[in-house]
Every structure is written in structure tokens, then in C-alpha cells.
Amino acid sequence: MSHEPTVKIVNITKRYSDIVALKGLSLDVRRGEIFGFLGPNASGKSTTLKTILGLVKPDFGYVNVLGINVEDNPVEVKRRVGYVPESPRIYEFLTGLEFLDLTGDIYGMNPAEKKKRIEEYLEALELEGREGDMISSYSQGMKQKIVIISALMHRPELLLLDEPISSLDPRSARIIKDLLRELASDGVTTIICTHVLEIAQALCDRIAIMYEGGLLALGTMEELRERAKMPESDLEDIFLQLTGTGDIRPVIEALLK
Amino acid sequence: MNWKNVLLLISADVKSYRLVSGERFRRFRDNRFVTYALYVGACVFGVAIGWVVGNFYSGMGDPQLRELLLQVTINFFLSLPTLALLYGLVITQIGQIQRIGVKASIQPLYWFPITWKEHTLASILANILGLPLAITIFISSGIAVASLFVGVVPLAILTIFALLVSVLLASATTEASRVLQVKLSGAMTKVAGRMVIWVKFLGSLVIFIVFYAVYFSLYRQAASLDLLELIAGGQRMLWFIPYMWHGIALSYFVSGLGFETAILSLASIGFLYAIFLAAVRLNSRFGLYEAPAIRLSLGEYTPRTGVLEKLGFSPLEVAVMRKDFKALTRRSELMSVFMFPIMLAIMPFITVFRGSTDFNSFLFVWLALMPGAFMVMNLGNFMVGLEGASVWYIYSSPITARSLVKAKYSFTVLFSLAVTLVCSIIGSLLAAPSMGIAAIVLTEALFLIFSLGMVSLSFGIRGADFSEFPRPRMIRPKWAIVNMIVCTLLTLAIVSPVVLYLLKLFIKTVQAPLYAMVPISGVIASVVAYAFYRIVLKNAEEFLIRAEG
């Protein structure tokens, strides 16, 4: 694995009136790494992903992606990135196939390659036979699969995935996880936001735990265990310990009263 | 029936106006004064109008005039139930359409411990809150006060009762028809398969034409007083329509037929209850709606390369244009973009049926200019906002401002040119204009389309509204109005040299040679197009970096 940073975040701060979404966040994500963002709701995970893609402009600091300053050339960054938003809304009036065709054209894929990739992904994620249906009639999981395919099909160098597996069936989720590992070994970097700690633990090379717009902890599982002084614990316990939300017993007792 | 549940459901249902009016939710607080001010205002206004009318009646010296006014007042009272039913139906239908997206999102109703009767009653009552109730309060308070002066208090009380029945009947009918509409539309979608888009389009067009023709024939036939007399006198003949029963009861009351009045009043309440039960039944049967699958393609996938690529568009631009074409032909809320130019094209023909004499000279100019100009004005305005909640896809795509403008502008212009072409051919066949007139008008049409396309797109980007609930908005009203005003003014500026030339035909002193006037018109159009190109490009650049908004 190369140690050249694919994503370099330098001291970014983002404020929405009186709410500070990001507080001086700095980190590097290396090439070929699967990097996880964890954190409670509204801790700044999705804002960080959007900032990396250039969808949110930081008030201070800057982000470099693949050596490009995002603010200077967002289009070039987008061309080389695949993005799955948290609650994707897609063109419901298109069929699944038409949406993927549109995506292929937007990312400049040649027709033969586009056709091959679309067919491969549709088969792999068991969408064959439904690709000609309007997206409005798809289930949430099917829509999620279509968005994931659209993020992967143009072979991006960086994947930004916000809760990508939450609506998928177990088989498809497994395929995506294995695929991400394979892509990582080919040098594709993945940044993933998730609340599913098992996925983060199993999939991510390094994990950043965010809290109130800042970085609470960053490292491999081993490094996080050391930081939390919980050598045998899993990520859930470490997460609760580090975010100060570990003492949940009184809450449960209060709810049971 | 648990009335507490009904009240709770109403209070939840009426809050959907927050989405309709686009309120901000952060630190949102209901303003109770505003909530009731509408009704209090309607009541005060009604009382004032009633007082003015009553005093006017009392102050009349001429007994013949007094008698005439009394007759008009009675006719007005008699026609009110029918008129209230009509406005009730229209307003509650519009309310349902506006809130249908919100209603679809209130799925918890389906797993709350409430009965279908409670759910349906709450929906019916919630639907009359707002404008229908305010109008009813206004009319009721007005006729109550006026009746004190005119001396028709019992009739006024019965009229107010009939008004309430009308509004409730309208809302109950809307509730029942809403469920049926959704179910029928789903069934039609399933049956029509790939043809569903065109079936929906033609269906909407037929409804528009019928509505327009009915409106025109009514407008043509009856002045307002005649209309009142027509309804007041004619409703007894429609005794077989239960919706007329409470109105007929009023006319029996005026004729002094107490028994018939009582029977028909009770029958109309019975009919209202029957409609309510029907709505409950329909809700319980079809209330939980799921969109049917619409299969549009079955064959093997072959990536397309078309003419546009050969014309110099990049694959990205062609992809966006192709997607927009599908949006325009598949999204029902975008059909209005087609409908308006089509209605504009149809309007002169309805005028012909009314016997206008200057039809031929006017038809070609109208058909060649108006539908295309309106199409380009509307389309440019909606082109960016139609991305809706999927706009994240554009934001995250590697698309430059220039490509975005090129794709959206080219699509707007090409589509509008196609409309102009079709309408001009129809106009030529029907009106047979001279070659000279045809050439001038078509040249002006081109000038308008190319320049107004840029103007409306610049406002379309600036004022784009991507909210989809309760319905896709696409453009903020303020910017739609600005676009309309600016486009109208610029249209006048662009065509003014040619209008000047036409004036020469009537006023000989005007010096406006055609060979100079058309190029001047073209220069004005080019200047407008270029100036707005700079603006649209700047707007597009800002649009692509304001994703966080």
C-alpha cells in the first residue's frame, strides 16, 4: 500500500450560522486505503464527505484530492471520484438502465465499456430483469444498488460512500464489501461513513471517530484500542467509550421504568 | 368514532401547509393569530359587505327597484349552494393536489391505532380549512347581515345551512375521488405499459380542452346576473342529481313548500353521509397506495450514438439533454410545459367558433410566434429546477458551467423550435400567408426563441427551486414573475422594429423599410442573447458551487 495521500484535509472549518459543522479538521487518507468515518448524528461526517467532493466550501482550510485543490478544480475532482450520498434521490422517471447509461455518458465512458460494466454490475447485484423498470417503482434497496453501480462503474480513483450498505440485502452487501477490498488492492481509495460499527471494524484500514465537528480519535483498530485503553474490546465499546456515551445502563433503566 | 383522534389528525393534516408554503423548520413556531386571522377577517369583511348591501337596499326609494333587488338577492341565495359546491370542489381538489406529496409521506397514519372513519372524517374536515372555510364564513356572515335589512332571515339561515352542506359535500367528494383517482391512475399505468406516458399526456390534453371549451361557452352565454337566474331557475329540473337537493330545498322554501323543503334537506344530509361512507370504504380498500412498476424497455441494451454528437455536443451534454427529454415526456408535473403552448395554439380555433372575422390574418402570426415563445419562456425557467431532489447528481458530476448551459440552452431552443415549426406548418395550411409575411414572422420567431431561451434560462438557474414536497416547484414564484415581465418587455423590444414597419402600412409618414427593420430586430435579439449569455454563465458557475445551500 502506497503512503501518498489521496485526500489531504488541512484545518477545515465549516460554520452554518451558529452551528459549527467542522472544527479545524485535518487528516490524510492514503492511496488504496479504506478509511471509515464514525460518529454520532450531526458530528460532521457527511459534511466532511461533501467537502472532499467540493459540494461544501469550507470557511477556512483546504482539501486536496488526488493532488488537486478541490476549490480550484472541483470538476476534475468529481470526474475521478465516485459518490454515494446518504439518502440518494435519483431521477425516478428514468429506468435503472437509463440512469446508468446517463452516468456512463457523463463520466465519458466509451459505449462498449459502459455496456459491459452495466451488465456485469446488474447481474452481480441481481437487478437483471428490472433494469427496464422506472426507478419510481424500485424498492429502497434497489435504488441504493443503482446509485452504488453509478458510483463504481466509471472506475473512480476515490470512492466517497455515505451509509452505502444500509439498505442492501446480505448478499449484495457482501459483494460490495468484497469488491471494495479488491478495489483497494488495485489502488482505489474508499472513504466510508457508517453507523454500522461491524462494517467499519471488518472493512476499514483506519477509522476516524468524529464528535461535534472535530476529530476525537484516528487510527487502526489496534491504535483505537490502545487510545481507549480497552485492549480486548470491539469497536462498539471503543466508540461508546471515546464519545463519552458508554454509560448507557441508566438510560435503559430510565426507559424501562 | 373517537373525536379526539379526529381532532388530532386534523391538526396534523393542516400542518402540511408548512411544506406547501415552504416554511423553514428551524425554530419554527405556529402563529396562532395568523391561523385565525383569515377566518376573523373573512367574517368582518362579510359583515361589512352585508351591512353596505343592506343599507343600500333600505335607502332605495323606488319600490320597483327594491322589488328587483329583492328578486336578485333571492336568486343569489338560491344559486349559492350550487356555486359553493363548484368552488368547494375546485379549491379542495387544488388543496389535495398541492398536499398529495405530503399525504403520501404521512404513512404513520396507516399504522396508528385509528379507524378509517376517523381518518376519512379528519381528511374531509382538514381539506375545508383555509380558503373554502374562509369563503364560506365571508358569504355566510354577509348574507346573515344583509338578510336583516332585506327581511329574508329564515331564507338566509337555510342558505347558510345549504352552504355548509355544499362545502362538506365538495370535500367528501374530493376525498372519495382522490382515492379513486390514485387507484385508477395506477390501474391505467399498469394496462398502458410503455404507452402510459402518452396516454397520460393525451388524457390531460383532453381534460384541458374540455375544461377550456366549457369555460368559454359559459363565459360566452351568460353574464353574471343571467347565470344566477339560470342556476336559481334551472336547478329544480335537475332533481335527479343528489348534489342539487339542498339547493332545490331552498327554492321549495321560497315557494312556501315546507314539507318538500324538509324532505330534501334531510335527503341531502343523507346523501352527504352516503358520500362519507363511500370515502371511508374507498380509503379502507385502496388507501395504502403503492406505485405499480412501469416497464419501459425489455430489449437488449445498446448504447446510443445520435445526431447530436455529430453536431458538436459532447457525450456529457448529449446525456443531459437526453435525460431532460425523458423528464419532459415522463413527468406528469412537467406536462404543463407542453399544455400551455398547445392551449395557446387551440385558443384561436375556439375564437373562430365564436365567429370572429379577423381570424385568418391573425392566425398565422399567432401560431408562429406565441406557442414557441411561451414554450421557450417556460422551458428555460424550469430547465434547472426540474432536477429536483436529484440535483445532487448534477452537483457531484464532472460538469462545467459552460457544458451545463450549453446542454440546457440547446435543449430549450431545439424543443421550442420544433414546437414553432409544427405550429407554423399548421398555421400556413390554415391561413395561407404570403411568402413575405411567413418569412418575416418566422424570422422574428427565431429571434425570440434564441434570445428568450437565454433570458429564461438565466432566471431559471437563479431562481431554481429543488424542493419536491408537497409537489415539485422547479422555480421560485418571484423569479417566475421576474422572468415573465423581463421576457415580455424584451419581446416587445425585439419585435418593435417590425411592428414599426407594419405601422407604415397604416401611417404613411412612418419611415421603416423592411430591409432595415428585420436586421435591427435581429441585432436587438443578438445583444439580448449575448448579454444574458454572460449572466447565465455566471449564474451557472455560482449554481455549481452553491451545493451546500
PDB file of N, CA, C and O in Angstrom, chain B residues 406-446:
ATOM      1  N   LYS B 406     -24.779  24.951 -22.073  1.00  0.00           N
ATOM      2  CA  LYS B 406     -24.911  24.517 -23.474  1.00  0.00           C
ATOM      3  C   LYS B 406     -26.023  23.462 -23.598  1.00  0.00           C
ATOM      4  O   LYS B 406     -26.873  23.543 -24.484  1.00  0.00           O
ATOM      5  N   ALA B 407     -25.990  22.474 -22.695  1.00  0.00           N
ATOM      6  CA  ALA B 407     -26.969  21.392 -22.764  1.00  0.00           C
ATOM      7  C   ALA B 407     -28.380  21.917 -22.501  1.00  0.00           C
ATOM      8  O   ALA B 407     -29.320  21.626 -23.251  1.00  0.00           O
ATOM      9  N   LYS B 408     -28.536  22.722 -21.450  1.00  0.00           N
ATOM     10  CA  LYS B 408     -29.875  23.190 -21.074  1.00  0.00           C
ATOM     11  C   LYS B 408     -30.419  24.179 -22.114  1.00  0.00           C
ATOM     12  O   LYS B 408     -31.585  24.128 -22.483  1.00  0.00           O
ATOM     13  N   TYR B 409     -29.550  25.068 -22.580  1.00  0.00           N
ATOM     14  CA  TYR B 409     -29.989  26.076 -23.553  1.00  0.00           C
ATOM     15  C   TYR B 409     -30.335  25.408 -24.883  1.00  0.00           C
ATOM     16  O   TYR B 409     -31.392  25.680 -25.465  1.00  0.00           O
ATOM     17  N   SER B 410     -29.464  24.504 -25.332  1.00  0.00           N
ATOM     18  CA  SER B 410     -29.705  23.855 -26.628  1.00  0.00           C
ATOM     19  C   SER B 410     -31.001  23.072 -26.589  1.00  0.00           C
ATOM     20  O   SER B 410     -31.790  23.105 -27.537  1.00  0.00           O
ATOM     21  N   PHE B 411     -31.225  22.379 -25.467  1.00  0.00           N
ATOM     22  CA  PHE B 411     -32.458  21.592 -25.365  1.00  0.00           C
ATOM     23  C   PHE B 411     -33.676  22.520 -25.432  1.00  0.00           C
ATOM     24  O   PHE B 411     -34.631  22.261 -26.169  1.00  0.00           O
ATOM     25  N   THR B 412     -33.615  23.604 -24.664  1.00  0.00           N
ATOM     26  CA  THR B 412     -34.735  24.561 -24.632  1.00  0.00           C
ATOM     27  C   THR B 412     -35.018  25.099 -26.039  1.00  0.00           C
ATOM     28  O   THR B 412     -36.162  25.130 -26.490  1.00  0.00           O
ATOM     29  N   VAL B 413     -33.958  25.493 -26.718  1.00  0.00           N
ATOM     30  CA  VAL B 413     -34.126  26.096 -28.039  1.00  0.00           C
ATOM     31  C   VAL B 413     -34.616  25.064 -29.061  1.00  0.00           C
ATOM     32  O   VAL B 413     -35.566  25.320 -29.816  1.00  0.00           O
ATOM     33  N   LEU B 414     -33.996  23.875 -29.049  1.00  0.00           N
ATOM     34  CA  LEU B 414     -34.396  22.855 -30.034  1.00  0.00           C
ATOM     35  C   LEU B 414     -35.857  22.466 -29.857  1.00  0.00           C
ATOM     36  O   LEU B 414     -36.608  22.331 -30.818  1.00  0.00           O
ATOM     37  N   PHE B 415     -36.254  22.301 -28.615  1.00  0.00           N
ATOM     38  CA  PHE B 415     -37.633  21.895 -28.336  1.00  0.00           C
ATOM     39  C   PHE B 415     -38.610  22.985 -28.782  1.00  0.00           C
ATOM     40  O   PHE B 415     -39.643  22.703 -29.384  1.00  0.00           O
ATOM     41  N   SER B 416     -38.248  24.221 -28.490  1.00  0.00           N
ATOM     42  CA  SER B 416     -39.145  25.329 -28.844  1.00  0.00           C
ATOM     43  C   SER B 416     -39.188  25.525 -30.354  1.00  0.00           C
ATOM     44  O   SER B 416     -40.229  25.861 -30.914  1.00  0.00           O
ATOM     45  N   LEU B 417     -38.043  25.293 -31.014  1.00  0.00           N
ATOM     46  CA  LEU B 417     -38.032  25.391 -32.481  1.00  0.00           C
ATOM     47  C   LEU B 417     -38.957  24.341 -33.089  1.00  0.00           C
ATOM     48  O   LEU B 417     -39.677  24.621 -34.049  1.00  0.00           O
ATOM     49  N   ALA B 418     -38.930  23.141 -32.506  1.00  0.00           N
ATOM     50  CA  ALA B 418     -39.798  22.072 -33.012  1.00  0.00           C
ATOM     51  C   ALA B 418     -41.266  22.477 -32.870  1.00  0.00           C
ATOM     52  O   ALA B 418     -42.070  22.280 -33.798  1.00  0.00           O
ATOM     53  N   VAL B 419     -41.602  23.061 -31.718  1.00  0.00           N
ATOM     54  CA  VAL B 419     -42.987  23.498 -31.498  1.00  0.00           C
ATOM     55  C   VAL B 419     -43.361  24.574 -32.512  1.00  0.00           C
ATOM     56  O   VAL B 419     -44.435  24.535 -33.133  1.00  0.00           O
ATOM     57  N   THR B 420     -42.451  25.539 -32.712  1.00  0.00           N
ATOM     58  CA  THR B 420     -42.713  26.621 -33.674  1.00  0.00           C
ATOM     59  C   THR B 420     -42.902  26.069 -35.083  1.00  0.00           C
ATOM     60  O   THR B 420     -43.810  26.487 -35.806  1.00  0.00           O
ATOM     61  N   LEU B 421     -42.051  25.106 -35.425  1.00  0.00           N
ATOM     62  CA  LEU B 421     -42.135  24.509 -36.763  1.00  0.00           C
ATOM     63  C   LEU B 421     -43.501  23.868 -36.986  1.00  0.00           C
ATOM     64  O   LEU B 421     -44.174  24.133 -37.987  1.00  0.00           O
ATOM     65  N   VAL B 422     -43.910  23.036 -36.022  1.00  0.00           N
ATOM     66  CA  VAL B 422     -45.191  22.333 -36.161  1.00  0.00           C
ATOM     67  C   VAL B 422     -46.343  23.346 -36.235  1.00  0.00           C
ATOM     68  O   VAL B 422     -47.205  23.264 -37.113  1.00  0.00           O
ATOM     69  N   CYS B 423     -46.334  24.322 -35.316  1.00  0.00           N
ATOM     70  CA  CYS B 423     -47.427  25.301 -35.286  1.00  0.00           C
ATOM     71  C   CYS B 423     -47.440  26.147 -36.552  1.00  0.00           C
ATOM     72  O   CYS B 423     -48.506  26.507 -37.060  1.00  0.00           O
ATOM     73  N   SER B 424     -46.254  26.482 -37.066  1.00  0.00           N
ATOM     74  CA  SER B 424     -46.188  27.297 -38.283  1.00  0.00           C
ATOM     75  C   SER B 424     -46.739  26.537 -39.478  1.00  0.00           C
ATOM     76  O   SER B 424     -47.430  27.114 -40.328  1.00  0.00           O
ATOM     77  N   ILE B 425     -46.419  25.257 -39.549  1.00  0.00           N
ATOM     78  CA  ILE B 425     -46.940  24.452 -40.676  1.00  0.00           C
ATOM     79  C   ILE B 425     -48.472  24.425 -40.612  1.00  0.00           C
ATOM     80  O   ILE B 425     -49.153  24.635 -41.609  1.00  0.00           O
ATOM     81  N   ILE B 426     -48.998  24.196 -39.403  1.00  0.00           N
ATOM     82  CA  ILE B 426     -50.460  24.180 -39.244  1.00  0.00           C
ATOM     83  C   ILE B 426     -51.031  25.544 -39.634  1.00  0.00           C
ATOM     84  O   ILE B 426     -52.012  25.639 -40.378  1.00  0.00           O
ATOM     85  N   GLY B 427     -50.367  26.609 -39.150  1.00  0.00           N
ATOM     86  CA  GLY B 427     -50.822  27.965 -39.458  1.00  0.00           C
ATOM     87  C   GLY B 427     -50.797  28.251 -40.954  1.00  0.00           C
ATOM     88  O   GLY B 427     -51.723  28.858 -41.499  1.00  0.00           O
ATOM     89  N   SER B 428     -49.733  27.784 -41.631  1.00  0.00           N
ATOM     90  CA  SER B 428     -49.624  28.023 -43.080  1.00  0.00           C
ATOM     91  C   SER B 428     -50.738  27.308 -43.829  1.00  0.00           C
ATOM     92  O   SER B 428     -51.324  27.852 -44.760  1.00  0.00           O
ATOM     93  N   LEU B 429     -50.998  26.076 -43.404  1.00  0.00           N
ATOM     94  CA  LEU B 429     -52.036  25.302 -44.095  1.00  0.00           C
ATOM     95  C   LEU B 429     -53.408  25.948 -43.915  1.00  0.00           C
ATOM     96  O   LEU B 429     -54.222  25.960 -44.839  1.00  0.00           O
ATOM     97  N   LEU B 430     -53.651  26.494 -42.712  1.00  0.00           N
ATOM     98  CA  LEU B 430     -54.978  27.037 -42.426  1.00  0.00           C
ATOM     99  C   LEU B 430     -55.149  28.473 -42.925  1.00  0.00           C
ATOM    100  O   LEU B 430     -56.222  28.835 -43.392  1.00  0.00           O
ATOM    101  N   ALA B 431     -54.084  29.276 -42.796  1.00  0.00           N
ATOM    102  CA  ALA B 431     -54.247  30.701 -43.085  1.00  0.00           C
ATOM    103  C   ALA B 431     -53.612  31.128 -44.402  1.00  0.00           C
ATOM    104  O   ALA B 431     -53.891  32.225 -44.874  1.00  0.00           O
ATOM    105  N   ALA B 432     -52.780  30.257 -44.992  1.00  0.00           N
ATOM    106  CA  ALA B 432     -52.110  30.540 -46.273  1.00  0.00           C
ATOM    107  C   ALA B 432     -51.536  31.962 -46.343  1.00  0.00           C
ATOM    108  O   ALA B 432     -51.997  32.794 -47.127  1.00  0.00           O
ATOM    109  N   PRO B 433     -50.543  32.269 -45.511  1.00  0.00           N
ATOM    110  CA  PRO B 433     -49.973  33.609 -45.554  1.00  0.00           C
ATOM    111  C   PRO B 433     -49.097  33.781 -46.802  1.00  0.00           C
ATOM    112  O   PRO B 433     -48.659  32.793 -47.402  1.00  0.00           O
ATOM    113  N   SER B 434     -48.800  35.039 -47.164  1.00  0.00           N
ATOM    114  CA  SER B 434     -47.903  35.274 -48.297  1.00  0.00           C
ATOM    115  C   SER B 434     -46.486  34.878 -47.880  1.00  0.00           C
ATOM    116  O   SER B 434     -46.176  34.820 -46.681  1.00  0.00           O
ATOM    117  N   MET B 435     -45.640  34.627 -48.847  1.00  0.00           N
ATOM    118  CA  MET B 435     -44.255  34.219 -48.564  1.00  0.00           C
ATOM    119  C   MET B 435     -43.540  35.271 -47.712  1.00  0.00           C
ATOM    120  O   MET B 435     -42.785  34.956 -46.795  1.00  0.00           O
ATOM    121  N   GLY B 436     -43.792  36.544 -48.077  1.00  0.00           N
ATOM    122  CA  GLY B 436     -43.133  37.643 -47.372  1.00  0.00           C
ATOM    123  C   GLY B 436     -43.509  37.656 -45.892  1.00  0.00           C
ATOM    124  O   GLY B 436     -42.627  37.703 -45.019  1.00  0.00           O
ATOM    125  N   ILE B 437     -44.816  37.576 -45.621  1.00  0.00           N
ATOM    126  CA  ILE B 437     -45.289  37.594 -44.232  1.00  0.00           C
ATOM    127  C   ILE B 437     -44.729  36.382 -43.476  1.00  0.00           C
ATOM    128  O   ILE B 437     -44.224  36.491 -42.354  1.00  0.00           O
ATOM    129  N   ALA B 438     -44.774  35.217 -44.135  1.00  0.00           N
ATOM    130  CA  ALA B 438     -44.294  33.993 -43.488  1.00  0.00           C
ATOM    131  C   ALA B 438     -42.816  34.127 -43.123  1.00  0.00           C
ATOM    132  O   ALA B 438     -42.396  33.774 -42.008  1.00  0.00           O
ATOM    133  N   ALA B 439     -42.038  34.666 -44.058  1.00  0.00           N
ATOM    134  CA  ALA B 439     -40.594  34.801 -43.821  1.00  0.00           C
ATOM    135  C   ALA B 439     -40.327  35.756 -42.652  1.00  0.00           C
ATOM    136  O   ALA B 439     -39.511  35.458 -41.767  1.00  0.00           O
ATOM    137  N   ILE B 440     -41.040  36.899 -42.641  1.00  0.00           N
ATOM    138  CA  ILE B 440     -40.811  37.877 -41.564  1.00  0.00           C
ATOM    139  C   ILE B 440     -41.183  37.276 -40.209  1.00  0.00           C
ATOM    140  O   ILE B 440     -40.414  37.347 -39.237  1.00  0.00           O
ATOM    141  N   VAL B 441     -42.367  36.674 -40.159  1.00  0.00           N
ATOM    142  CA  VAL B 441     -42.859  36.146 -38.872  1.00  0.00           C
ATOM    143  C   VAL B 441     -41.949  35.021 -38.368  1.00  0.00           C
ATOM    144  O   VAL B 441     -41.605  34.966 -37.176  1.00  0.00           O
ATOM    145  N   LEU B 442     -41.530  34.148 -39.283  1.00  0.00           N
ATOM    146  CA  LEU B 442     -40.667  33.036 -38.840  1.00  0.00           C
ATOM    147  C   LEU B 442     -39.298  33.547 -38.385  1.00  0.00           C
ATOM    148  O   LEU B 442     -38.716  33.028 -37.427  1.00  0.00           O
ATOM    149  N   THR B 443     -38.784  34.565 -39.081  1.00  0.00           N
ATOM    150  CA  THR B 443     -37.502  35.139 -38.650  1.00  0.00           C
ATOM    151  C   THR B 443     -37.637  35.726 -37.247  1.00  0.00           C
ATOM    152  O   THR B 443     -36.768  35.536 -36.389  1.00  0.00           O
ATOM    153  N   GLU B 444     -38.738  36.449 -37.018  1.00  0.00           N
ATOM    154  CA  GLU B 444     -38.969  37.019 -35.685  1.00  0.00           C
ATOM    155  C   GLU B 444     -39.100  35.912 -34.635  1.00  0.00           C
ATOM    156  O   GLU B 444     -38.610  36.042 -33.511  1.00  0.00           O
ATOM    157  N   ALA B 445     -39.751  34.815 -35.029  1.00  0.00           N
ATOM    158  CA  ALA B 445     -39.911  33.686 -34.094  1.00  0.00           C
ATOM    159  C   ALA B 445     -38.540  33.135 -33.693  1.00  0.00           C
ATOM    160  O   ALA B 445     -38.286  32.845 -32.515  1.00  0.00           O
ATOM    161  N   LEU B 446     -37.638  33.032 -34.696  1.00  0.00           N
ATOM    162  CA  LEU B 446     -36.277  32.550 -34.403  1.00  0.00           C
ATOM    163  C   LEU B 446     -35.554  33.507 -33.465  1.00  0.00           C
ATOM    164  O   LEU B 446     -34.922  33.089 -32.486  1.00  0.00           O
TER     165      LEU B 446
END
